[in-house]
PDB file of C-alpha atoms in Angstrom:
ATOM      1  CA  MET A   5      -0.006   0.002   0.018  1.00  0.00           C
ATOM      2  CA  VAL A   6       1.272   3.503  -0.873  1.00  0.00           C
ATOM      3  CA  ILE A   7      -0.107   6.965  -0.425  1.00  0.00           C
ATOM      4  CA  VAL A   8      -0.679   9.054  -3.514  1.00  0.00           C
ATOM      5  CA  ALA A   9      -1.038  12.852  -3.581  1.00  0.00           C
ATOM      6  CA  ALA A  10      -3.086  14.455  -6.353  1.00  0.00           C
ATOM      7  CA  ALA A  11      -2.665  18.241  -6.733  1.00  0.00           C
ATOM      8  CA  GLN A  12      -5.405  20.833  -7.106  1.00  0.00           C
ATOM      9  CA  TYR A  13      -2.784  23.227  -8.360  1.00  0.00           C
ATOM     10  CA  PRO A  14      -3.221  26.985  -8.799  1.00  0.00           C
ATOM     11  CA  ILE A  15      -1.733  28.858 -11.748  1.00  0.00           C
ATOM     12  CA  ASP A  16       0.223  31.770 -10.213  1.00  0.00           C
ATOM     13  CA  ARG A  17       1.849  34.813 -11.765  1.00  0.00           C
ATOM     14  CA  LEU A  18       5.452  34.295 -10.773  1.00  0.00           C
ATOM     15  CA  ALA A  19       7.802  37.161  -9.853  1.00  0.00           C
ATOM     16  CA  SER A  20      10.970  35.214 -10.608  1.00  0.00           C
ATOM     17  CA  TRP A  21      12.417  31.777 -11.161  1.00  0.00           C
ATOM     18  CA  ALA A  22      13.216  31.716  -7.484  1.00  0.00           C
ATOM     19  CA  ALA A  23       9.516  32.145  -6.707  1.00  0.00           C
ATOM     20  CA  TYR A  24       8.707  29.133  -8.924  1.00  0.00           C
ATOM     21  CA  GLU A  25      11.447  27.059  -7.287  1.00  0.00           C
ATOM     22  CA  ALA A  26      10.140  27.964  -3.838  1.00  0.00           C
ATOM     23  CA  LYS A  27       6.524  27.155  -4.811  1.00  0.00           C
ATOM     24  CA  LEU A  28       7.324  23.788  -6.271  1.00  0.00           C
ATOM     25  CA  THR A  29       9.588  22.857  -3.395  1.00  0.00           C
ATOM     26  CA  SER A  30       6.974  23.826  -0.862  1.00  0.00           C
ATOM     27  CA  TRP A  31       4.326  21.786  -2.664  1.00  0.00           C
ATOM     28  CA  VAL A  32       6.562  18.728  -2.876  1.00  0.00           C
ATOM     29  CA  GLU A  33       7.603  19.053   0.777  1.00  0.00           C
ATOM     30  CA  SER A  34       3.914  19.312   1.847  1.00  0.00           C
ATOM     31  CA  ALA A  35       3.038  16.118   0.005  1.00  0.00           C
ATOM     32  CA  VAL A  36       6.063  14.300   1.443  1.00  0.00           C
ATOM     33  CA  ALA A  37       5.017  15.391   4.930  1.00  0.00           C
ATOM     34  CA  GLY A  38       1.620  13.806   4.230  1.00  0.00           C
ATOM     35  CA  GLY A  39       3.366  10.458   3.551  1.00  0.00           C
ATOM     36  CA  ALA A  40       2.985  10.486  -0.267  1.00  0.00           C
ATOM     37  CA  ARG A  41       5.270   8.429  -2.452  1.00  0.00           C
ATOM     38  CA  LEU A  42       3.667   9.423  -5.742  1.00  0.00           C
ATOM     39  CA  LEU A  43       2.885  13.087  -6.426  1.00  0.00           C
ATOM     40  CA  VAL A  44       0.690  13.986  -9.417  1.00  0.00           C
ATOM     41  CA  PHE A  45       0.634  17.524 -10.864  1.00  0.00           C
ATOM     42  CA  PRO A  46      -1.876  18.641 -13.509  1.00  0.00           C
ATOM     43  CA  GLU A  47      -1.936  19.216 -17.214  1.00  0.00           C
ATOM     44  CA  TYR A  48      -0.571  22.595 -18.342  1.00  0.00           C
ATOM     45  CA  GLY A  49       0.388  23.530 -14.817  1.00  0.00           C
ATOM     46  CA  ALA A  50       3.773  24.537 -16.212  1.00  0.00           C
ATOM     47  CA  MET A  51       2.115  27.343 -18.168  1.00  0.00           C
ATOM     48  CA  GLU A  52       2.572  29.580 -15.123  1.00  0.00           C
ATOM     49  CA  LEU A  53       6.240  29.752 -16.253  1.00  0.00           C
ATOM     50  CA  ALA A  54       5.085  32.012 -19.078  1.00  0.00           C
ATOM     51  CA  SER A  55       4.639  34.784 -16.506  1.00  0.00           C
ATOM     52  CA  LEU A  56       8.429  34.969 -16.167  1.00  0.00           C
ATOM     53  CA  ASP A  57       8.419  36.883 -19.507  1.00  0.00           C
ATOM     54  CA  PRO A  58       5.934  39.744 -19.044  1.00  0.00           C
ATOM     55  CA  ALA A  59       6.608  40.928 -22.575  1.00  0.00           C
ATOM     56  CA  THR A  60       5.158  37.814 -24.189  1.00  0.00           C
ATOM     57  CA  MET A  61       3.057  36.111 -21.526  1.00  0.00           C
ATOM     58  CA  GLY A  62      -0.195  37.488 -23.056  1.00  0.00           C
ATOM     59  CA  ASP A  63       0.560  36.028 -26.495  1.00  0.00           C
ATOM     60  CA  LEU A  64      -0.468  32.381 -26.768  1.00  0.00           C
ATOM     61  CA  SER A  65       2.158  31.330 -29.295  1.00  0.00           C
ATOM     62  CA  ALA A  66       4.970  33.198 -27.624  1.00  0.00           C
ATOM     63  CA  SER A  67       4.021  31.847 -24.223  1.00  0.00           C
ATOM     64  CA  LEU A  68       4.257  28.285 -25.513  1.00  0.00           C
ATOM     65  CA  GLN A  69       7.828  28.910 -26.644  1.00  0.00           C
ATOM     66  CA  THR A  70       8.754  30.600 -23.369  1.00  0.00           C
ATOM     67  CA  VAL A  71       7.572  27.616 -21.379  1.00  0.00           C
ATOM     68  CA  SER A  72       9.092  25.058 -23.684  1.00  0.00           C
ATOM     69  CA  ASP A  73      12.430  26.796 -23.389  1.00  0.00           C
ATOM     70  CA  LEU A  74      12.257  26.672 -19.519  1.00  0.00           C
ATOM     71  CA  ILE A  75      11.273  23.017 -19.187  1.00  0.00           C
ATOM     72  CA  PRO A  76      14.828  21.575 -19.106  1.00  0.00           C
ATOM     73  CA  ARG A  77      15.476  23.814 -16.101  1.00  0.00           C
ATOM     74  CA  ALA A  78      12.158  22.784 -14.497  1.00  0.00           C
ATOM     75  CA  ASP A  79      12.916  19.132 -15.166  1.00  0.00           C
ATOM     76  CA  ALA A  80      16.272  19.443 -13.318  1.00  0.00           C
ATOM     77  CA  LEU A  81      14.410  20.861 -10.315  1.00  0.00           C
ATOM     78  CA  HIS A  82      11.872  18.025 -10.395  1.00  0.00           C
ATOM     79  CA  ALA A  83      14.675  15.472 -10.617  1.00  0.00           C
ATOM     80  CA  GLN A  84      16.419  17.011  -7.631  1.00  0.00           C
ATOM     81  CA  LEU A  85      13.251  17.017  -5.487  1.00  0.00           C
ATOM     82  CA  SER A  86      12.413  13.462  -6.494  1.00  0.00           C
ATOM     83  CA  ALA A  87      15.872  12.200  -5.524  1.00  0.00           C
ATOM     84  CA  ARG A  88      15.994  14.308  -2.334  1.00  0.00           C
ATOM     85  CA  HIS A  89      12.703  12.910  -0.983  1.00  0.00           C
ATOM     86  CA  GLY A  90      12.740   9.463  -2.543  1.00  0.00           C
ATOM     87  CA  VAL A  91       9.387   9.980  -4.285  1.00  0.00           C
ATOM     88  CA  TYR A  92       7.885   9.697  -7.784  1.00  0.00           C
ATOM     89  CA  ILE A  93       6.697  12.962  -9.294  1.00  0.00           C
ATOM     90  CA  LEU A  94       4.567  13.456 -12.380  1.00  0.00           C
ATOM     91  CA  ALA A  95       5.505  16.999 -13.417  1.00  0.00           C
ATOM     92  CA  ALA A  96       2.785  19.306 -14.601  1.00  0.00           C
ATOM     93  CA  SER A  97       2.543  18.899 -18.371  1.00  0.00           C
ATOM     94  CA  ALA A  98       3.977  21.528 -20.692  1.00  0.00           C
ATOM     95  CA  PRO A  99       4.301  22.431 -24.329  1.00  0.00           C
ATOM     96  CA  HIS A 100       7.355  20.846 -25.856  1.00  0.00           C
ATOM     97  CA  ALA A 101       8.722  22.179 -29.186  1.00  0.00           C
ATOM     98  CA  LEU A 102       9.552  19.563 -31.747  1.00  0.00           C
ATOM     99  CA  ALA A 103      12.216  19.931 -34.433  1.00  0.00           C
ATOM    100  CA  ASP A 104       9.543  20.525 -37.107  1.00  0.00           C
ATOM    101  CA  GLY A 105       8.212  23.538 -35.270  1.00  0.00           C
ATOM    102  CA  ARG A 106       5.103  21.810 -33.777  1.00  0.00           C
ATOM    103  CA  TYR A 107       4.381  21.598 -30.093  1.00  0.00           C
ATOM    104  CA  VAL A 108       3.148  18.565 -28.136  1.00  0.00           C
ATOM    105  CA  ASN A 109       1.624  18.553 -24.710  1.00  0.00           C
ATOM    106  CA  ARG A 110       4.163  16.466 -22.659  1.00  0.00           C
ATOM    107  CA  ALA A 111       4.011  15.042 -19.152  1.00  0.00           C
ATOM    108  CA  ARG A 112       7.255  13.820 -17.559  1.00  0.00           C
ATOM    109  CA  LEU A 113       7.646  11.226 -14.790  1.00  0.00           C
ATOM    110  CA  PHE A 114      10.519  11.349 -12.356  1.00  0.00           C
ATOM    111  CA  GLY A 115      11.676   8.698  -9.900  1.00  0.00           C
ATOM    112  CA  PRO A 116      14.224   8.730  -7.068  1.00  0.00           C
ATOM    113  CA  GLU A 117      16.948   7.622  -9.460  1.00  0.00           C
ATOM    114  CA  GLY A 118      16.193  10.118 -12.224  1.00  0.00           C
ATOM    115  CA  GLN A 119      13.731  10.795 -15.048  1.00  0.00           C
ATOM    116  CA  LEU A 120      11.719   7.667 -15.996  1.00  0.00           C
ATOM    117  CA  GLY A 121      10.245   8.991 -19.228  1.00  0.00           C
ATOM    118  CA  GLN A 122       7.518  10.987 -20.830  1.00  0.00           C
ATOM    119  CA  GLN A 123       4.023  10.706 -22.219  1.00  0.00           C
ATOM    120  CA  ASP A 124       2.524  13.066 -24.820  1.00  0.00           C
ATOM    121  CA  LYS A 125      -1.127  13.790 -25.068  1.00  0.00           C
ATOM    122  CA  LEU A 126      -2.604  11.731 -27.914  1.00  0.00           C
ATOM    123  CA  ILE A 127      -6.008  13.304 -28.752  1.00  0.00           C
ATOM    124  CA  MET A 128      -6.306  17.042 -28.940  1.00  0.00           C
ATOM    125  CA  THR A 129      -9.230  19.173 -27.791  1.00  0.00           C
ATOM    126  CA  ARG A 130     -10.800  21.743 -30.079  1.00  0.00           C
ATOM    127  CA  PHE A 131      -8.928  24.523 -28.344  1.00  0.00           C
ATOM    128  CA  GLU A 132      -5.637  22.768 -28.932  1.00  0.00           C
ATOM    129  CA  ASN A 133      -6.447  21.920 -32.535  1.00  0.00           C
ATOM    130  CA  GLU A 134      -7.977  25.254 -33.545  1.00  0.00           C
ATOM    131  CA  HIS A 135      -6.260  27.867 -31.403  1.00  0.00           C
ATOM    132  CA  SER A 136      -3.167  26.799 -29.461  1.00  0.00           C
ATOM    133  CA  GLY A 137      -1.126  25.070 -32.199  1.00  0.00           C
ATOM    134  CA  VAL A 138      -0.456  22.069 -29.926  1.00  0.00           C
ATOM    135  CA  SER A 139      -0.434  18.829 -31.849  1.00  0.00           C
ATOM    136  CA  ALA A 140      -1.046  15.204 -30.983  1.00  0.00           C
ATOM    137  CA  GLY A 141       1.857  13.123 -29.831  1.00  0.00           C
ATOM    138  CA  GLU A 142       2.515   9.459 -30.662  1.00  0.00           C
ATOM    139  CA  GLY A 143       2.823   6.261 -28.685  1.00  0.00           C
ATOM    140  CA  ILE A 144       1.851   4.938 -25.285  1.00  0.00           C
ATOM    141  CA  THR A 145       4.316   4.128 -22.512  1.00  0.00           C
ATOM    142  CA  VAL A 146       3.730   2.133 -19.321  1.00  0.00           C
ATOM    143  CA  PHE A 147       6.251   2.832 -16.626  1.00  0.00           C
ATOM    144  CA  ALA A 148       7.465   0.063 -14.292  1.00  0.00           C
ATOM    145  CA  THR A 149       8.189   1.673 -10.886  1.00  0.00           C
ATOM    146  CA  GLY A 150       8.819   0.610  -7.339  1.00  0.00           C
ATOM    147  CA  ILE A 151       5.236   1.345  -6.452  1.00  0.00           C
ATOM    148  CA  GLY A 152       3.469  -0.283  -9.453  1.00  0.00           C
ATOM    149  CA  ARG A 153       3.098  -0.005 -13.206  1.00  0.00           C
ATOM    150  CA  ILE A 154       1.849   3.457 -14.273  1.00  0.00           C
ATOM    151  CA  GLY A 155       0.134   4.795 -17.361  1.00  0.00           C
ATOM    152  CA  ILE A 156      -0.621   8.420 -18.123  1.00  0.00           C
ATOM    153  CA  ALA A 157      -3.796   9.636 -19.851  1.00  0.00           C
ATOM    154  CA  ILE A 158      -3.632  13.406 -20.181  1.00  0.00           C
ATOM    155  CA  CYS A 159      -7.042  15.105 -19.661  1.00  0.00           C
ATOM    156  CA  TYR A 160      -9.069  14.464 -22.872  1.00  0.00           C
ATOM    157  CA  ASP A 161      -7.231  11.149 -23.376  1.00  0.00           C
ATOM    158  CA  SER A 162      -8.945   9.794 -20.297  1.00  0.00           C
ATOM    159  CA  GLU A 163     -12.301  10.109 -22.124  1.00  0.00           C
ATOM    160  CA  PHE A 164     -11.277   7.458 -24.682  1.00  0.00           C
ATOM    161  CA  PRO A 165     -11.462   3.931 -23.273  1.00  0.00           C
ATOM    162  CA  LEU A 166      -9.301   2.184 -25.830  1.00  0.00           C
ATOM    163  CA  LEU A 167      -6.275   4.347 -24.954  1.00  0.00           C
ATOM    164  CA  VAL A 168      -6.429   3.400 -21.290  1.00  0.00           C
ATOM    165  CA  ARG A 169      -7.286  -0.218 -22.200  1.00  0.00           C
ATOM    166  CA  ALA A 170      -4.035  -0.400 -24.158  1.00  0.00           C
ATOM    167  CA  MET A 171      -2.165   0.820 -21.068  1.00  0.00           C
ATOM    168  CA  VAL A 172      -3.878  -1.750 -18.844  1.00  0.00           C
ATOM    169  CA  GLU A 173      -3.174  -4.552 -21.324  1.00  0.00           C
ATOM    170  CA  ALA A 174       0.476  -3.484 -21.166  1.00  0.00           C
ATOM    171  CA  GLY A 175       0.326  -3.990 -17.426  1.00  0.00           C
ATOM    172  CA  ALA A 176      -0.705  -0.583 -15.991  1.00  0.00           C
ATOM    173  CA  GLU A 177      -2.252  -0.722 -12.504  1.00  0.00           C
ATOM    174  CA  ILE A 178      -2.375   3.023 -11.781  1.00  0.00           C
ATOM    175  CA  ILE A 179      -3.571   5.518 -14.425  1.00  0.00           C
ATOM    176  CA  LEU A 180      -2.604   9.183 -13.866  1.00  0.00           C
ATOM    177  CA  VAL A 181      -4.908  11.794 -15.326  1.00  0.00           C
ATOM    178  CA  PRO A 182      -3.481  15.301 -15.156  1.00  0.00           C
ATOM    179  CA  SER A 183      -6.103  17.774 -16.418  1.00  0.00           C
ATOM    180  CA  CYS A 184      -6.748  21.431 -17.190  1.00  0.00           C
ATOM    181  CA  THR A 185     -10.407  22.363 -17.653  1.00  0.00           C
ATOM    182  CA  ASP A 186     -11.881  25.842 -17.933  1.00  0.00           C
ATOM    183  CA  SER A 187     -15.423  24.933 -16.972  1.00  0.00           C
ATOM    184  CA  LEU A 188     -17.308  22.616 -14.653  1.00  0.00           C
ATOM    185  CA  GLN A 189     -18.614  20.761 -17.676  1.00  0.00           C
ATOM    186  CA  GLY A 190     -14.989  20.134 -18.739  1.00  0.00           C
ATOM    187  CA  TYR A 191     -14.083  18.984 -15.225  1.00  0.00           C
ATOM    188  CA  TRP A 192     -17.028  16.532 -15.148  1.00  0.00           C
ATOM    189  CA  ARG A 193     -16.205  15.153 -18.553  1.00  0.00           C
ATOM    190  CA  VAL A 194     -12.763  14.246 -17.310  1.00  0.00           C
ATOM    191  CA  ARG A 195     -13.970  13.056 -13.949  1.00  0.00           C
ATOM    192  CA  LEU A 196     -16.626  10.758 -15.504  1.00  0.00           C
ATOM    193  CA  GLY A 197     -14.028   9.445 -17.921  1.00  0.00           C
ATOM    194  CA  ALA A 198     -11.601   8.765 -15.094  1.00  0.00           C
ATOM    195  CA  GLN A 199     -14.237   6.936 -13.028  1.00  0.00           C
ATOM    196  CA  ALA A 200     -15.347   4.929 -16.045  1.00  0.00           C
ATOM    197  CA  ARG A 201     -11.777   3.853 -16.721  1.00  0.00           C
ATOM    198  CA  ALA A 202     -11.412   2.732 -13.080  1.00  0.00           C
ATOM    199  CA  LEU A 203     -14.612   0.746 -13.398  1.00  0.00           C
ATOM    200  CA  GLU A 204     -13.947  -1.035 -16.721  1.00  0.00           C
ATOM    201  CA  SER A 205     -10.314  -1.830 -16.022  1.00  0.00           C
ATOM    202  CA  GLN A 206     -10.676  -2.366 -12.261  1.00  0.00           C
ATOM    203  CA  CYS A 207      -7.679  -0.155 -11.555  1.00  0.00           C
ATOM    204  CA  TYR A 208      -6.769   3.025  -9.713  1.00  0.00           C
ATOM    205  CA  VAL A 209      -7.111   6.379 -11.543  1.00  0.00           C
ATOM    206  CA  VAL A 210      -5.566   9.561 -10.062  1.00  0.00           C
ATOM    207  CA  HIS A 211      -7.034  12.809 -11.295  1.00  0.00           C
ATOM    208  CA  ALA A 212      -5.072  16.102 -10.750  1.00  0.00           C
ATOM    209  CA  PRO A 213      -6.530  19.389 -12.146  1.00  0.00           C
ATOM    210  CA  THR A 214      -5.429  23.014 -12.288  1.00  0.00           C
ATOM    211  CA  VAL A 215      -7.595  25.399 -10.278  1.00  0.00           C
ATOM    212  CA  GLY A 216      -8.121  29.196  -9.980  1.00  0.00           C
ATOM    213  CA  THR A 217      -7.798  32.041 -12.413  1.00  0.00           C
ATOM    214  CA  ALA A 218      -4.871  33.488 -14.363  1.00  0.00           C
ATOM    215  CA  LYS A 219      -6.404  36.277 -16.434  1.00  0.00           C
ATOM    216  CA  TRP A 220      -2.948  37.210 -17.765  1.00  0.00           C
ATOM    217  CA  SER A 221      -2.696  33.883 -19.611  1.00  0.00           C
ATOM    218  CA  PRO A 222      -4.532  33.115 -22.862  1.00  0.00           C
ATOM    219  CA  ALA A 223      -3.898  29.413 -22.291  1.00  0.00           C
ATOM    220  CA  VAL A 224      -4.973  28.757 -18.666  1.00  0.00           C
ATOM    221  CA  ASP A 225      -7.055  31.808 -17.660  1.00  0.00           C
ATOM    222  CA  ASP A 226      -9.870  29.856 -15.893  1.00  0.00           C
ATOM    223  CA  ASN A 227      -9.446  26.538 -14.182  1.00  0.00           C
ATOM    224  CA  HIS A 228     -11.959  24.297 -12.356  1.00  0.00           C
ATOM    225  CA  GLY A 229     -11.795  20.923 -10.768  1.00  0.00           C
ATOM    226  CA  ALA A 230     -11.313  18.671  -7.795  1.00  0.00           C
ATOM    227  CA  ALA A 231      -8.445  16.241  -7.448  1.00  0.00           C
ATOM    228  CA  ALA A 232      -9.336  12.655  -6.612  1.00  0.00           C
ATOM    229  CA  ILE A 233      -8.246   9.046  -6.464  1.00  0.00           C
ATOM    230  CA  TYR A 234     -10.778   6.602  -7.918  1.00  0.00           C
ATOM    231  CA  GLY A 235     -11.099   2.852  -7.837  1.00  0.00           C
ATOM    232  CA  PRO A 236     -13.643   0.269  -8.967  1.00  0.00           C
ATOM    233  CA  PRO A 237     -16.875   0.322  -6.912  1.00  0.00           C
ATOM    234  CA  ASP A 238     -16.572  -3.250  -5.761  1.00  0.00           C
ATOM    235  CA  GLY A 239     -15.082  -5.403  -2.965  1.00  0.00           C
ATOM    236  CA  ASP A 240     -13.356  -3.368  -0.261  1.00  0.00           C
ATOM    237  CA  PHE A 241     -13.472  -0.139  -2.271  1.00  0.00           C
ATOM    238  CA  PRO A 242     -15.970   2.642  -1.355  1.00  0.00           C
ATOM    239  CA  PRO A 243     -19.443   2.016  -2.820  1.00  0.00           C
ATOM    240  CA  ASN A 244     -19.023   4.966  -5.227  1.00  0.00           C
ATOM    241  CA  GLY A 245     -15.415   4.169  -6.108  1.00  0.00           C
ATOM    242  CA  VAL A 246     -14.198   7.481  -4.715  1.00  0.00           C
ATOM    243  CA  VAL A 247     -11.130   6.718  -2.576  1.00  0.00           C
ATOM    244  CA  ALA A 248     -10.491  10.378  -1.880  1.00  0.00           C
ATOM    245  CA  ILE A 249     -11.593  13.700  -3.393  1.00  0.00           C
ATOM    246  CA  GLY A 250     -10.892  17.391  -2.780  1.00  0.00           C
ATOM    247  CA  GLU A 251     -12.959  20.494  -2.303  1.00  0.00           C
ATOM    248  CA  LEU A 252     -13.840  21.958  -5.672  1.00  0.00           C
ATOM    249  CA  ASP A 253     -11.502  24.701  -6.951  1.00  0.00           C
ATOM    250  CA  ARG A 254      -9.534  25.066  -3.691  1.00  0.00           C
ATOM    251  CA  PRO A 255      -5.736  24.688  -3.986  1.00  0.00           C
ATOM    252  CA  GLN A 256      -4.676  21.616  -2.024  1.00  0.00           C
ATOM    253  CA  TRP A 257      -3.209  18.136  -2.063  1.00  0.00           C
ATOM    254  CA  VAL A 258      -5.667  15.222  -1.981  1.00  0.00           C
ATOM    255  CA  PHE A 259      -4.208  12.130  -0.371  1.00  0.00           C
ATOM    256  CA  GLY A 260      -5.392   8.537  -0.922  1.00  0.00           C
ATOM    257  CA  GLU A 261      -4.161   5.016  -0.337  1.00  0.00           C
ATOM    258  CA  VAL A 262      -3.420   2.798  -3.302  1.00  0.00           C
ATOM    259  CA  ASP A 263      -3.445  -0.913  -2.473  1.00  0.00           C
ATOM    260  CA  LEU A 264      -2.539  -3.064  -5.420  1.00  0.00           C
ATOM    261  CA  GLU A 265      -3.280  -6.282  -3.568  1.00  0.00           C
ATOM    262  CA  LYS A 266      -6.867  -5.072  -2.975  1.00  0.00           C
ATOM    263  CA  MET A 267      -7.095  -4.190  -6.631  1.00  0.00           C
ATOM    264  CA  ALA A 268      -5.868  -7.602  -7.729  1.00  0.00           C
ATOM    265  CA  GLN A 269      -8.432  -9.250  -5.461  1.00  0.00           C
ATOM    266  CA  VAL A 270     -11.256  -7.363  -7.190  1.00  0.00           C
ATOM    267  CA  ARG A 271      -9.871  -8.330 -10.596  1.00  0.00           C
ATOM    268  CA  THR A 272      -9.836 -12.033  -9.768  1.00  0.00           C
ATOM    269  CA  ASP A 273     -12.805 -12.363  -7.398  1.00  0.00           C
ATOM    270  CA  GLY A 274     -14.996  -9.278  -7.629  1.00  0.00           C
ATOM    271  CA  ARG A 275     -18.766  -9.248  -7.801  1.00  0.00           C
ATOM    272  CA  VAL A 276     -18.199  -8.407 -11.438  1.00  0.00           C
ATOM    273  CA  LEU A 277     -15.091  -8.936 -13.601  1.00  0.00           C
ATOM    274  CA  ASN A 278     -15.060  -5.997 -16.024  1.00  0.00           C
ATOM    275  CA  LEU A 279     -11.412  -6.381 -16.848  1.00  0.00           C
ATOM    276  CA  ARG A 280     -11.753 -10.073 -17.737  1.00  0.00           C
ATOM    277  CA  ASP A 281     -15.036  -9.568 -19.620  1.00  0.00           C
ATOM    278  CA  TRP A 282     -13.871  -6.796 -21.840  1.00  0.00           C
ATOM    279  CA  ASP A 283     -13.327  -9.055 -24.849  1.00  0.00           C
ATOM    280  CA  LYS A 284     -16.949 -10.271 -24.645  1.00  0.00           C
ATOM    281  CA  GLN A 285     -17.943  -6.982 -26.144  1.00  0.00           C
ATOM    282  CA  GLU A 286     -16.443  -8.046 -29.456  1.00  0.00           C
ATOM    283  CA  ALA A 287     -18.570 -11.189 -29.683  1.00  0.00           C
ATOM    284  CA  ALA A 288     -21.651  -9.090 -28.916  1.00  0.00           C
ATOM    285  CA  ARG A 289     -20.765  -6.496 -31.531  1.00  0.00           C
ATOM    286  CA  ALA A 290     -20.302  -9.191 -34.155  1.00  0.00           C
ATOM    287  CA  THR A 291     -24.016  -9.998 -33.879  1.00  0.00           C
ATOM    288  CA  ILE A 292     -25.291  -6.471 -34.596  1.00  0.00           C
ATOM    289  CA  ARG A 293     -27.922  -6.278 -37.294  1.00  0.00           C
ATOM    290  CA  SER A 294     -27.158  -4.323 -40.439  1.00  0.00           C
ATOM    291  CA  SER A 295     -30.400  -2.364 -40.125  1.00  0.00           C
ATOM    292  CA  ALA A 296     -32.905  -1.638 -37.419  1.00  0.00           C
ATOM    293  CA  VAL A 297     -35.869  -3.981 -37.109  1.00  0.00           C
ATOM    294  CA  PRO A 298     -39.165  -2.096 -37.753  1.00  0.00           C
ATOM    295  CA  PHE A 299     -41.052  -1.628 -34.506  1.00  0.00           C
ATOM    296  CA  GLY A 300     -44.103  -3.489 -35.893  1.00  0.00           C
ATOM    297  CA  GLU A 301     -42.043  -6.571 -36.737  1.00  0.00           C
ATOM    298  CA  ILE A 302     -40.790  -7.158 -33.216  1.00  0.00           C
ATOM    299  CA  ALA A 303     -42.246 -10.458 -31.949  1.00  0.00           C
TER     300      ALA A 303
END
C-alpha cells in the first residue's frame, strides 16, 4: 500500500524563477510530509512559467515557446526534488517544441533515481487543434516503478477507453490523469471518464486538475476541478469508487491510499469482472444487425 497525492494546483503569476522554485519545493515538501510516495501535478500547470516573461506572456504562441524553453530547467528541479525525498513525481505537463516547429503537450515522470520517461497527449481538444497550435503526440508508454506500473492519460485522453485499455493490457495498474479544464462541464467530462476507466479496467485512476484564475494567460485563464483518487466500486473499495476527493476549486493536495493487492483481489474475485469480460464486447458487436428492425415486426 502506498499513499498518492493528487494536486489541485493553482496557476500563479510568478515574480521570478526563485519564486517558482520555492513554490514547487513547498508543494513537494507538503506532499512528502503527508506520507505520499507518488505526487501528481496537472496538465498545463507549467504554463505559469510564461509569466516569467511579461513581454510575451499574453501572447499564446509566444508563451508556448517561453515555457518550452524553460522546461529543461524545470525538469532538473523536479529530478532534484524526487531524488532528495525518494518519491515519484509526475511533473505538470507543458508544451514541448519539436524539431519541425510543432508543439506537443508532454508530461514527464521522475523517480528517485532520475527521469523515467515522458508521455505526450494523444488526442487534442478543439482549443488545442483550432487555437493553441499544440499537436497530438505518438505512442503509449507504461512505466514500471517501485510502487506499481503506471500509465498516463492526459485530460481528454482519459475520455477514450481504448487508450487506457491499451495501457492496462500493457500492465498498467495506476492511471494518472493530469487535467486542465476551464469549466465545470470540462471537469465533469474528465472526472466521469476517469471513473469509467477505473470501473472497466478495475484499476486506480488519479485525477489532478489546475484550479483558479490566471487572467494574464490566454492558455490557462480559468481553471476548475477537484483532485481525486478513484477505484472500482466493488469489494473493499468505497461504494461509489471514490477513494479520496478534494474540495472543488480550492488549492490543495488530496491524499489517498493505493493498495494493489486489494485491486488484484477485485480483478480475480469481484462481484463483477469487468477487466476479464472486456473481450466479450467483441462477440456481442459481431451480432449487430445491419439495419434496425421495424417496430411493428418485433415479436
